[in-house]
Amino acid sequence: MALHPLNLHRKLLQLQATLSTHSFAAVQSSFYPPSFSMMTAVLRSRRLFSFAARRLYPPRCLSTSLPYVNEEEKFSSKETGTKCNFIHPSAVVHPDAILGQGVSIGPFCTVGPSAKLGNACRLYPGSHVSGNTELGDNCILMMGAVVGDELPGRTLIGCNNIIGHHAVVGIKCQDMKYKAGSECFLQIGDNNELREYTSIHRSSLPNERTIIGDNNLIMGSCHIAHDCKVGNNNIFANNTLLAGHVIVEDFTHTAGATVIHQFCHIGSFSFIGGGSVVSQDVPKYTMVSGERAELRGLNLEGLRRRGFSVMEVKSLRAAYRKIFMPADGNFQSIEDRLTELKDEKLSQVPAVCFLVQSIRDSFEEERRGICKFRSWAGS
């Protein structure tokens, strides 16, 4: 009974391990015709060439991981006690760039001469760092991310930041008052996640700077313009757009497709509903929404999530009603109502004092006032 060619080939491989080269050649000629023997030689040479190519050129990976460090590099890292850097052959890293320990730079990345990368930074394929830019330790640039620009000034990014796919951070602002050659600055804190297609611009003036604090989640396609000041622990949902000089305090939350007018001030613990256009200040602890955003009450759910006590929430609700929903129907000015509130026991609650001060500050000379009031029974 004739053997199948695959079975014959397996049998030949078994004999190869035990027979000498001369006897193996004889057995091979007896089992296979000359054409099949030639094919085996070609396949063997292809395997040798493939092995050599893999040794010379590490495999390119276009996923969101960087499995480029081979076993020899891992071994040398353990033996020397330091973390070695890995730079893919297709990456372009200027010799003047400063790299920390354990940096991984993937295919087709570029790192400019004035760039400084902290320890354990990872650049995924096609990401770029240029200009006077400094990345702190453990920063990650996803595929296509661009950080920095060849402009006077500096982009400074803290530690443990993730810059998403095709995000653009630290480039020239979109402001006509910017003068070519002027210094411009961007400063970002620690533990921020900037998702895909986010854009954050540098300042428009040498004495200003765009600032992002710590622990912020900035979702996909958001825009933060020149000279904005963003605090800590904020959440910007997709397509949130901040015009120039906007100030956002801490623990704020914007829903999707929110637009904020330039020079507006967004108070801490506030919430902005989806699709809102904010053209005036949002006081602390409040909730606004609408095509021209109006006050809709307190951000009660946000206050509960952030650990405000029942007493604090009740005091804020009472103060809100006295300011914006007076029971006697009087038509006093906001300032008069705030003054009356100061003489009551509510003024002894710190949260109420912060709310009152937030409203007062919005009526200063260079501020835009607060969003218009709208009665809402849920307050």
PDB file of N, CA, C and O in Angstrom, residues 245-272:
ATOM      1  N   HIS A 245      -9.245  80.791  26.890  1.00  0.00           N
ATOM      2  CA  HIS A 245      -9.299  81.458  28.199  1.00  0.00           C
ATOM      3  C   HIS A 245     -10.411  80.932  29.104  1.00  0.00           C
ATOM      4  O   HIS A 245     -10.789  81.603  30.067  1.00  0.00           O
ATOM      5  N   VAL A 246     -10.946  79.766  28.836  1.00  0.00           N
ATOM      6  CA  VAL A 246     -11.952  79.173  29.716  1.00  0.00           C
ATOM      7  C   VAL A 246     -11.266  78.631  30.968  1.00  0.00           C
ATOM      8  O   VAL A 246     -10.177  78.051  30.895  1.00  0.00           O
ATOM      9  N   ILE A 247     -11.910  78.812  32.121  1.00  0.00           N
ATOM     10  CA  ILE A 247     -11.400  78.268  33.384  1.00  0.00           C
ATOM     11  C   ILE A 247     -12.373  77.219  33.887  1.00  0.00           C
ATOM     12  O   ILE A 247     -13.571  77.489  34.042  1.00  0.00           O
ATOM     13  N   VAL A 248     -11.862  76.022  34.105  1.00  0.00           N
ATOM     14  CA  VAL A 248     -12.664  74.917  34.638  1.00  0.00           C
ATOM     15  C   VAL A 248     -12.039  74.509  35.968  1.00  0.00           C
ATOM     16  O   VAL A 248     -10.845  74.197  36.014  1.00  0.00           O
ATOM     17  N   GLU A 249     -12.835  74.507  37.029  1.00  0.00           N
ATOM     18  CA  GLU A 249     -12.302  74.158  38.346  1.00  0.00           C
ATOM     19  C   GLU A 249     -12.219  72.626  38.494  1.00  0.00           C
ATOM     20  O   GLU A 249     -11.877  71.956  37.531  1.00  0.00           O
ATOM     21  N   ASP A 250     -12.521  72.084  39.640  1.00  0.00           N
ATOM     22  CA  ASP A 250     -12.316  70.662  39.911  1.00  0.00           C
ATOM     23  C   ASP A 250     -13.647  69.903  39.943  1.00  0.00           C
ATOM     24  O   ASP A 250     -14.695  70.452  40.276  1.00  0.00           O
ATOM     25  N   PHE A 251     -13.574  68.623  39.616  1.00  0.00           N
ATOM     26  CA  PHE A 251     -14.705  67.692  39.734  1.00  0.00           C
ATOM     27  C   PHE A 251     -15.918  68.139  38.901  1.00  0.00           C
ATOM     28  O   PHE A 251     -17.055  67.923  39.304  1.00  0.00           O
ATOM     29  N   THR A 252     -15.680  68.747  37.771  1.00  0.00           N
ATOM     30  CA  THR A 252     -16.792  69.084  36.878  1.00  0.00           C
ATOM     31  C   THR A 252     -17.032  67.932  35.905  1.00  0.00           C
ATOM     32  O   THR A 252     -16.179  67.058  35.722  1.00  0.00           O
ATOM     33  N   HIS A 253     -18.208  67.949  35.288  1.00  0.00           N
ATOM     34  CA  HIS A 253     -18.573  66.885  34.349  1.00  0.00           C
ATOM     35  C   HIS A 253     -19.363  67.517  33.210  1.00  0.00           C
ATOM     36  O   HIS A 253     -20.382  68.169  33.448  1.00  0.00           O
ATOM     37  N   THR A 254     -18.900  67.322  31.995  1.00  0.00           N
ATOM     38  CA  THR A 254     -19.653  67.780  30.832  1.00  0.00           C
ATOM     39  C   THR A 254     -20.156  66.559  30.073  1.00  0.00           C
ATOM     40  O   THR A 254     -19.421  65.582  29.892  1.00  0.00           O
ATOM     41  N   ALA A 255     -21.405  66.633  29.624  1.00  0.00           N
ATOM     42  CA  ALA A 255     -21.922  65.588  28.745  1.00  0.00           C
ATOM     43  C   ALA A 255     -21.465  65.870  27.311  1.00  0.00           C
ATOM     44  O   ALA A 255     -20.798  66.864  27.037  1.00  0.00           O
ATOM     45  N   GLY A 256     -21.837  65.002  26.386  1.00  0.00           N
ATOM     46  CA  GLY A 256     -21.311  65.089  25.028  1.00  0.00           C
ATOM     47  C   GLY A 256     -21.756  66.336  24.279  1.00  0.00           C
ATOM     48  O   GLY A 256     -22.814  66.904  24.535  1.00  0.00           O
ATOM     49  N   ALA A 257     -20.913  66.748  23.326  1.00  0.00           N
ATOM     50  CA  ALA A 257     -21.214  67.855  22.409  1.00  0.00           C
ATOM     51  C   ALA A 257     -21.509  69.159  23.144  1.00  0.00           C
ATOM     52  O   ALA A 257     -22.395  69.922  22.775  1.00  0.00           O
ATOM     53  N   THR A 258     -20.747  69.417  24.207  1.00  0.00           N
ATOM     54  CA  THR A 258     -20.869  70.670  24.958  1.00  0.00           C
ATOM     55  C   THR A 258     -19.922  71.712  24.367  1.00  0.00           C
ATOM     56  O   THR A 258     -18.767  71.408  24.069  1.00  0.00           O
ATOM     57  N   VAL A 259     -20.424  72.930  24.212  1.00  0.00           N
ATOM     58  CA  VAL A 259     -19.614  74.034  23.687  1.00  0.00           C
ATOM     59  C   VAL A 259     -19.556  75.129  24.745  1.00  0.00           C
ATOM     60  O   VAL A 259     -20.595  75.556  25.261  1.00  0.00           O
ATOM     61  N   ILE A 260     -18.354  75.594  25.070  1.00  0.00           N
ATOM     62  CA  ILE A 260     -18.177  76.612  26.111  1.00  0.00           C
ATOM     63  C   ILE A 260     -17.514  77.846  25.503  1.00  0.00           C
ATOM     64  O   ILE A 260     -16.432  77.758  24.913  1.00  0.00           O
ATOM     65  N   HIS A 261     -18.177  78.976  25.663  1.00  0.00           N
ATOM     66  CA  HIS A 261     -17.728  80.259  25.116  1.00  0.00           C
ATOM     67  C   HIS A 261     -16.430  80.701  25.782  1.00  0.00           C
ATOM     68  O   HIS A 261     -16.165  80.370  26.946  1.00  0.00           O
ATOM     69  N   GLN A 262     -15.625  81.490  25.047  1.00  0.00           N
ATOM     70  CA  GLN A 262     -14.357  81.962  25.605  1.00  0.00           C
ATOM     71  C   GLN A 262     -14.594  82.822  26.847  1.00  0.00           C
ATOM     72  O   GLN A 262     -15.597  83.507  26.977  1.00  0.00           O
ATOM     73  N   PHE A 263     -13.645  82.749  27.766  1.00  0.00           N
ATOM     74  CA  PHE A 263     -13.614  83.506  29.021  1.00  0.00           C
ATOM     75  C   PHE A 263     -14.677  83.061  30.022  1.00  0.00           C
ATOM     76  O   PHE A 263     -14.853  83.721  31.051  1.00  0.00           O
ATOM     77  N   CYS A 264     -15.380  81.970  29.779  1.00  0.00           N
ATOM     78  CA  CYS A 264     -16.344  81.474  30.765  1.00  0.00           C
ATOM     79  C   CYS A 264     -15.614  80.778  31.909  1.00  0.00           C
ATOM     80  O   CYS A 264     -14.479  80.305  31.758  1.00  0.00           O
ATOM     81  N   HIS A 265     -16.307  80.695  33.041  1.00  0.00           N
ATOM     82  CA  HIS A 265     -15.757  80.090  34.252  1.00  0.00           C
ATOM     83  C   HIS A 265     -16.719  78.994  34.703  1.00  0.00           C
ATOM     84  O   HIS A 265     -17.887  79.266  34.975  1.00  0.00           O
ATOM     85  N   ILE A 266     -16.222  77.759  34.798  1.00  0.00           N
ATOM     86  CA  ILE A 266     -17.047  76.602  35.170  1.00  0.00           C
ATOM     87  C   ILE A 266     -16.673  76.205  36.590  1.00  0.00           C
ATOM     88  O   ILE A 266     -15.544  75.780  36.858  1.00  0.00           O
ATOM     89  N   GLY A 267     -17.630  76.331  37.523  1.00  0.00           N
ATOM     90  CA  GLY A 267     -17.358  76.093  38.933  1.00  0.00           C
ATOM     91  C   GLY A 267     -17.231  74.618  39.279  1.00  0.00           C
ATOM     92  O   GLY A 267     -17.697  73.728  38.551  1.00  0.00           O
ATOM     93  N   SER A 268     -16.614  74.343  40.405  1.00  0.00           N
ATOM     94  CA  SER A 268     -16.393  72.968  40.864  1.00  0.00           C
ATOM     95  C   SER A 268     -17.713  72.241  41.098  1.00  0.00           C
ATOM     96  O   SER A 268     -18.721  72.854  41.467  1.00  0.00           O
ATOM     97  N   PHE A 269     -17.700  70.943  40.870  1.00  0.00           N
ATOM     98  CA  PHE A 269     -18.827  70.041  41.136  1.00  0.00           C
ATOM     99  C   PHE A 269     -20.067  70.389  40.294  1.00  0.00           C
ATOM    100  O   PHE A 269     -21.185  70.052  40.666  1.00  0.00           O
ATOM    101  N   SER A 270     -19.867  71.071  39.201  1.00  0.00           N
ATOM    102  CA  SER A 270     -20.998  71.418  38.336  1.00  0.00           C
ATOM    103  C   SER A 270     -21.146  70.368  37.239  1.00  0.00           C
ATOM    104  O   SER A 270     -20.240  69.573  36.976  1.00  0.00           O
ATOM    105  N   PHE A 271     -22.315  70.406  36.592  1.00  0.00           N
ATOM    106  CA  PHE A 271     -22.615  69.471  35.505  1.00  0.00           C
ATOM    107  C   PHE A 271     -23.239  70.248  34.358  1.00  0.00           C
ATOM    108  O   PHE A 271     -24.113  71.103  34.570  1.00  0.00           O
ATOM    109  N   ILE A 272     -22.780  69.938  33.131  1.00  0.00           N
ATOM    110  CA  ILE A 272     -23.309  70.591  31.931  1.00  0.00           C
ATOM    111  C   ILE A 272     -23.945  69.520  31.058  1.00  0.00           C
ATOM    112  O   ILE A 272     -23.301  68.538  30.678  1.00  0.00           O
TER     113      ILE A 272
END
